[in-house]
Short mmCIF file of C-alpha atoms in Angstrom, two decimals:
data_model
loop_
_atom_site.label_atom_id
_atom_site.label_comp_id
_atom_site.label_asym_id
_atom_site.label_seq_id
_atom_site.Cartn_x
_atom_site.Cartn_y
_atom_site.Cartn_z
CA UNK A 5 51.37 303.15 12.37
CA UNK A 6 51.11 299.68 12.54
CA UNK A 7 49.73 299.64 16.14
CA UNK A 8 47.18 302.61 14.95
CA UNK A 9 45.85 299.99 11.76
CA UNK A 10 45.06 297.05 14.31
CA UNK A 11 43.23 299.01 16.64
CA UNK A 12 41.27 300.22 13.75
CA UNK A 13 40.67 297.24 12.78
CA UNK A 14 39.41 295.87 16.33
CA UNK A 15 37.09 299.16 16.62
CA UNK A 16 35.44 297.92 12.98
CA UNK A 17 35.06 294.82 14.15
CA UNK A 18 33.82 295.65 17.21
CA UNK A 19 31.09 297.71 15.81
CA UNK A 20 30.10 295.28 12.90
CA UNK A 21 29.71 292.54 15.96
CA UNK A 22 27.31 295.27 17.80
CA UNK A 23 25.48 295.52 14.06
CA UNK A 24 24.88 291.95 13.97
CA UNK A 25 23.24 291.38 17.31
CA UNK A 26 20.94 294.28 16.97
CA UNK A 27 20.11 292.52 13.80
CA UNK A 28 19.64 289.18 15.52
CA UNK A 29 17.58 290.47 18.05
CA UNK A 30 15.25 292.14 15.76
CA UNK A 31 15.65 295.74 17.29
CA UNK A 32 15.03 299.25 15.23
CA UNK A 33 18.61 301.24 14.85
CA UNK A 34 17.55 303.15 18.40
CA UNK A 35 19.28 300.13 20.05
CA UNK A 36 22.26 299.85 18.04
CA UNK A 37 23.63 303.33 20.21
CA UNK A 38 22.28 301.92 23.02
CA UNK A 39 24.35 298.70 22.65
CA UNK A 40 27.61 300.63 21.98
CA UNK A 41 27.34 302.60 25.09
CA UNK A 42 26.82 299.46 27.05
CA UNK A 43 29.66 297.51 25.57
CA UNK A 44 31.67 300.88 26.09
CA UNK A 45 30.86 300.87 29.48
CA UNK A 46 32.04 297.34 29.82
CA UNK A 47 35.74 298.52 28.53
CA UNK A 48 35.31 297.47 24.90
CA UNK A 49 37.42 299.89 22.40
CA UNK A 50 34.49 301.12 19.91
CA UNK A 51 37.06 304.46 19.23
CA UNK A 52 35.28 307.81 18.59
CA UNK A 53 33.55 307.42 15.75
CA UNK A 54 30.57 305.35 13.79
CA UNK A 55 28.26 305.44 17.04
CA UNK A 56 25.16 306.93 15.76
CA UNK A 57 22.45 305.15 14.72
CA UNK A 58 22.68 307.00 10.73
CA UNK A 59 25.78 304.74 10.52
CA UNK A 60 23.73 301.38 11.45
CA UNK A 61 22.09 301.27 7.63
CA UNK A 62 25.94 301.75 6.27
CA UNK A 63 27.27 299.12 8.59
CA UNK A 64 24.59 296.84 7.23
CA UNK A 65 25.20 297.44 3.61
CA UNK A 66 28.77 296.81 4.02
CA UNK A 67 28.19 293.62 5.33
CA UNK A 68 25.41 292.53 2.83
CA UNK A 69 28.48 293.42 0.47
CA UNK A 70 30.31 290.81 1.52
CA UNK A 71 27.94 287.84 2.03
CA UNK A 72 26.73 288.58 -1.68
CA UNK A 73 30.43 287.90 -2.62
CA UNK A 74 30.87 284.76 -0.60
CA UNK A 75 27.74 283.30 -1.24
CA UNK A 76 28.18 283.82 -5.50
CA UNK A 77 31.27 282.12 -4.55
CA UNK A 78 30.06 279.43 -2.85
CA UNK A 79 27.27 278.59 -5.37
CA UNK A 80 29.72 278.79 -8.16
CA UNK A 81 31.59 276.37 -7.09
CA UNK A 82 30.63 273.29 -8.60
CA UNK A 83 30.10 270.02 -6.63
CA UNK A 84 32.65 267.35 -5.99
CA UNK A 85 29.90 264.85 -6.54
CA UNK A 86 28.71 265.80 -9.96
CA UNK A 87 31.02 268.76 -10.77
CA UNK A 88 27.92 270.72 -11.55
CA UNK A 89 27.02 273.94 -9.66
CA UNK A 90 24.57 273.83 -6.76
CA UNK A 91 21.39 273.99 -7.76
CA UNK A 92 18.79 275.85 -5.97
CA UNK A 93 15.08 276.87 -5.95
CA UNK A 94 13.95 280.95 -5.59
CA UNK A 95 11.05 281.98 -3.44
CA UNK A 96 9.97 285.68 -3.28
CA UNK A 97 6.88 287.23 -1.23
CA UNK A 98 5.55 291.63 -1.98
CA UNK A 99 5.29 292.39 2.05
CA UNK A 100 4.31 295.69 3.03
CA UNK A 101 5.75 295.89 6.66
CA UNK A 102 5.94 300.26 6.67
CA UNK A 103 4.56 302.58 4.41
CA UNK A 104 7.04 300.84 0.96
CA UNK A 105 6.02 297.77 0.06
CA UNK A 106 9.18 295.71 -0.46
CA UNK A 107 9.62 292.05 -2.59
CA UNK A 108 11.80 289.56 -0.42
CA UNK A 109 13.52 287.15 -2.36
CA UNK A 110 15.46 284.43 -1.48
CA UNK A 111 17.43 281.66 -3.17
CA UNK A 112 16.91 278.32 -1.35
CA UNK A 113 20.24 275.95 -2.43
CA UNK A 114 20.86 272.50 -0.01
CA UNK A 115 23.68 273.27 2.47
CA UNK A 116 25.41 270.18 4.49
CA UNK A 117 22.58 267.97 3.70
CA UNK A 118 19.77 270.60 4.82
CA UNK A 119 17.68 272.84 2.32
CA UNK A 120 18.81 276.59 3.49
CA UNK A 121 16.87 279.71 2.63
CA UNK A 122 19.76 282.42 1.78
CA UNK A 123 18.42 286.15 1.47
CA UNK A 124 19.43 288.41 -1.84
CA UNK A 125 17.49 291.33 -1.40
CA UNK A 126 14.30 293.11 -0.42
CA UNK A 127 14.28 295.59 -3.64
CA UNK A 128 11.18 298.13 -3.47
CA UNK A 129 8.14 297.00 -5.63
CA UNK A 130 6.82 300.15 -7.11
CA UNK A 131 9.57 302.88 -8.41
CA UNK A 132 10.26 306.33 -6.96
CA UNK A 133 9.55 307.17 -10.97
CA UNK A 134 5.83 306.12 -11.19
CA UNK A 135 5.19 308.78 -8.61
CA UNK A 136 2.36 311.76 -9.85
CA UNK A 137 1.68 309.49 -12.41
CA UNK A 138 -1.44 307.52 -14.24
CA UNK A 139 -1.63 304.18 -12.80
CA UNK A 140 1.58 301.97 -10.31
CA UNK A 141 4.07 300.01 -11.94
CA UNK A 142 5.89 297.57 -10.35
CA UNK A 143 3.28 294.82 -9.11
CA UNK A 144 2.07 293.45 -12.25
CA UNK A 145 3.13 289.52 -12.73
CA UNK A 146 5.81 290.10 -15.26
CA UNK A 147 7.13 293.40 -13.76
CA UNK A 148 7.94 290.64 -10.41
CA UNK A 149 9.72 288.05 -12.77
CA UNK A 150 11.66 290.58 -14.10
CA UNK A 151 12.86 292.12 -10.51
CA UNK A 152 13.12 288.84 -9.31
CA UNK A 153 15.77 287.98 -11.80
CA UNK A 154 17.51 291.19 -12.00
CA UNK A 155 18.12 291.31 -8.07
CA UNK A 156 20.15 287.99 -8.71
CA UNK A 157 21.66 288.56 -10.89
CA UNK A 158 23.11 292.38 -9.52
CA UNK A 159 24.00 290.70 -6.38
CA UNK A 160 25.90 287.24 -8.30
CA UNK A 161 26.74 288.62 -11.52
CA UNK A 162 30.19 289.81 -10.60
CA UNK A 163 31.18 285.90 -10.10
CA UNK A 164 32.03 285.15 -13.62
CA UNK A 165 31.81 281.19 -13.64
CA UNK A 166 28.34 281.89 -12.17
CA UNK A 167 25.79 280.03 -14.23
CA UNK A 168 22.05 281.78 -13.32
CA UNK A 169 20.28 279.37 -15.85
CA UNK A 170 21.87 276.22 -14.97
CA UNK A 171 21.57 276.70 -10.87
CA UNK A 172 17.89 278.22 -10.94
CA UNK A 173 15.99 275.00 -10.96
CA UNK A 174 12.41 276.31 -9.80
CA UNK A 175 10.30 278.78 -8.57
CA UNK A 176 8.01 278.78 -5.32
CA UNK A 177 5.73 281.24 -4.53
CA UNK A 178 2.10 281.88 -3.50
CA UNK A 179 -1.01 282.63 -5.31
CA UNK A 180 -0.06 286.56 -6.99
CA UNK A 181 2.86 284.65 -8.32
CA UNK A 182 0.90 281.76 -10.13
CA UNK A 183 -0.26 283.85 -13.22
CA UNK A 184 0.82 282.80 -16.70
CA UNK A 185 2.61 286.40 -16.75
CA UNK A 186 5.14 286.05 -14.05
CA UNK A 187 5.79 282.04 -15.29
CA UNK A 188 6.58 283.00 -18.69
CA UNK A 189 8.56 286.23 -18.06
CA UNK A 190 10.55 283.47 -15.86
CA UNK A 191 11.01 281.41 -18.31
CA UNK A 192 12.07 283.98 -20.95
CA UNK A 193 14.53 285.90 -18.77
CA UNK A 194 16.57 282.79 -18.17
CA UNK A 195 16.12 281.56 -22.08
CA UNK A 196 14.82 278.37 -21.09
CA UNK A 197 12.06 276.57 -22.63
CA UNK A 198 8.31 276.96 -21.62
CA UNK A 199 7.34 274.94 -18.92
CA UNK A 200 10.56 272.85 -19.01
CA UNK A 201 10.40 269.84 -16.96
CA UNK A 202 13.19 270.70 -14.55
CA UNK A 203 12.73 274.35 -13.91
CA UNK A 204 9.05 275.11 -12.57
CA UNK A 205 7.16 277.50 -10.73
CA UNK A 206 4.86 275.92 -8.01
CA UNK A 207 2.64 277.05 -4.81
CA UNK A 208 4.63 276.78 -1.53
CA UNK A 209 3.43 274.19 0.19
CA UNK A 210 2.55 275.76 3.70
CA UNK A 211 -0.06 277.93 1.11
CA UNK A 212 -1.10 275.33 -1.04
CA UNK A 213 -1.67 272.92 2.26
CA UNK A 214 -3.66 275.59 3.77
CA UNK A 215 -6.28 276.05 1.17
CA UNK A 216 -6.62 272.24 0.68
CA UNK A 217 -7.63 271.89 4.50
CA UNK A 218 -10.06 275.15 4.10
CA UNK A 219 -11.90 273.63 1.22
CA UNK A 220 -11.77 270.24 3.41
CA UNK A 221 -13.04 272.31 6.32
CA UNK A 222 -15.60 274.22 5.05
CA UNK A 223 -17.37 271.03 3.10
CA UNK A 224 -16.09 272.13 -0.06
CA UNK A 225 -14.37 268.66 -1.14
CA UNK A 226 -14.77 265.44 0.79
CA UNK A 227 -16.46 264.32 4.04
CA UNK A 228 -14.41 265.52 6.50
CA UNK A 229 -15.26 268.64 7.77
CA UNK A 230 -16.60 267.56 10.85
CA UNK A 231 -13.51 265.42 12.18
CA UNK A 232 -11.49 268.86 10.88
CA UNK A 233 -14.01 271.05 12.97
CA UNK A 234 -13.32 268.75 15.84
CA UNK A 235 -9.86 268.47 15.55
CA UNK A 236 -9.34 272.46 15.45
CA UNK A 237 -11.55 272.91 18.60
CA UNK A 238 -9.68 270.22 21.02
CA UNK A 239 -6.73 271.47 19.70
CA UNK A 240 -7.64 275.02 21.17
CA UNK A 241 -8.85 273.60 24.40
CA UNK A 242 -5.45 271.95 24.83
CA UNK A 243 -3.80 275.13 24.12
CA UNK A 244 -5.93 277.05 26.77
CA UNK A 245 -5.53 274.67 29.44
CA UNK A 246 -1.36 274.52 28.77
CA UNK A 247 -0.29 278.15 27.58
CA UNK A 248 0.44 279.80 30.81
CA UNK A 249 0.72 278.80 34.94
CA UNK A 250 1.02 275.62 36.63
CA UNK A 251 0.14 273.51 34.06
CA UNK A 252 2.83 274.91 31.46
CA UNK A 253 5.23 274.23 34.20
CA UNK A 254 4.37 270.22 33.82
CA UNK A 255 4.22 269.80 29.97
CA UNK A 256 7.63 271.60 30.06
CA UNK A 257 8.93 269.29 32.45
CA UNK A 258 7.12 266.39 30.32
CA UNK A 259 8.70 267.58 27.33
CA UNK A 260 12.17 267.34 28.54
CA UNK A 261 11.61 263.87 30.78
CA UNK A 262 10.51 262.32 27.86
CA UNK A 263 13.37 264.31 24.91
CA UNK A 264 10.71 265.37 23.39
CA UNK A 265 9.72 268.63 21.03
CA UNK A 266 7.73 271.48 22.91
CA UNK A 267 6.10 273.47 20.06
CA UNK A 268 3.86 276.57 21.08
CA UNK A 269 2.22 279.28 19.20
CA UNK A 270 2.96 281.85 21.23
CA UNK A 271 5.78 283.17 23.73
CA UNK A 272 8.46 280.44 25.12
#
């Protein structure tokens, strides 16, 4: 019996690590059975069951189970610095990658020094229930602040020391999520004070940035558009003459003769 519970064990584990790398290399379910019968073909014990691809989705939810439970542990816990709990920023983003548009949220705490963007969910925006009817709920600005707090606070509630209005410290978001609608709702949800001074809802920066250098480029604000014009047009030259062949080859090798950081737009 005992021998029987450690092999099933091994099996679970075995499949869970299959999971996880399908996951990591950013591959549809169809390649989760192809991965078990290659690592079956290798000798690993994957047992008899759990091999289709229907089970990948089940897999998946177990584990999101579990990282929910660690991570409300983890920011629970309060600091041995201050002996307050972590506090973190959210960031959410409506993306319609299929045919169901889906709201990614994220809460963004500072892990071993580094600021760390930690998943909660990717709940659906607009309800199976507004179906056949008048109008879609779901995407208006308080609808989002709502769903953005109740999808923390399902997947960290259980951890009773868990403070939700103490930790959440701001909000960062792009342009949908700058109306007085979704702010407020925020605001009320947590039962903090209107625009408090340490818990605020901002424009990411990589959007913000980018409409501050359109307005700049297109002549808009300053004098600069020309040296911007420039700027974006040698930078696309260089990119054409170093993207591919021989002379990739030699900025590679430059890069690493010199320890330095090879960025490129596209392909490695």
């Amino acid at each position: 019996m005992r021998k029987r519970k450690s092999r099933g064990l091994e099996v679970t584990e075995n499949l869970i690590r299959i999971a996880l790398s399908v996951v990591k290399s950013k591959s549809a379910a169809q390649q989760f059975e192809h991965q078990i019968a290659a690592h079956i073909a290798t000798g690993s014990d994957l047992g008899d069951l759990g091999h289709s691809r229907n089970h990948f989705n089940e897999i998946l939810s177990t584990i999101n189970v579990w990282l929910d439970k660690q991570t409300a542990k983890q920011i629970a816990k309060p600091l041995p610095s201050t002996g307050f709990q972590p506090h973190f920023y959210v960031s959410c983003d409506k993306s319609t990658p299929h045919r169901i548009s889906n709201h990614a949220i994220m809460i963004c705490p500072v892990v071993s020094g580094k600021r760390v963007a930690i998943p909660v969910n990717s709940p659906e925006v607009y309800p199976k229930d507004s179906l056949n009817k008048d109008g879609v709920s779901g995407g208006c600005a308080d609808q989002l602040a709502k769903q953005v707090v109740k999808t923390i606070k399902e997947s960290y509630g259980e951890e009773e020391s868990f403070d939700l209005k103490a930790t959440w410290q701001g909000t960062c978001c792009d342009g949908q999520y700058q109306a007085d609608g979704f702010k407020t709702t925020i605001y009320q949800e947590l039962g903090v004070l209107i625009d408090p001074v340490f818990s605020v809802v901002v424009w990411d920066q990589s959007h913000w940035i980018n409409l501050a250098i359109l307005d700049i480029k297109d002549g808009k604000i300053g004098s600069s558009s020309g040296f911007l014009t420039s700027l974006v047009k040698r930078s696309k030259n260089i990119h054409s003459t170093f993207q591919r062949g021989k002379m990739l080859s030699s900025v590679i090798a430059l890069a690493n003769s010199e320890k330095l950081e090879l960025k490129m737009t596209r392909g490695n």
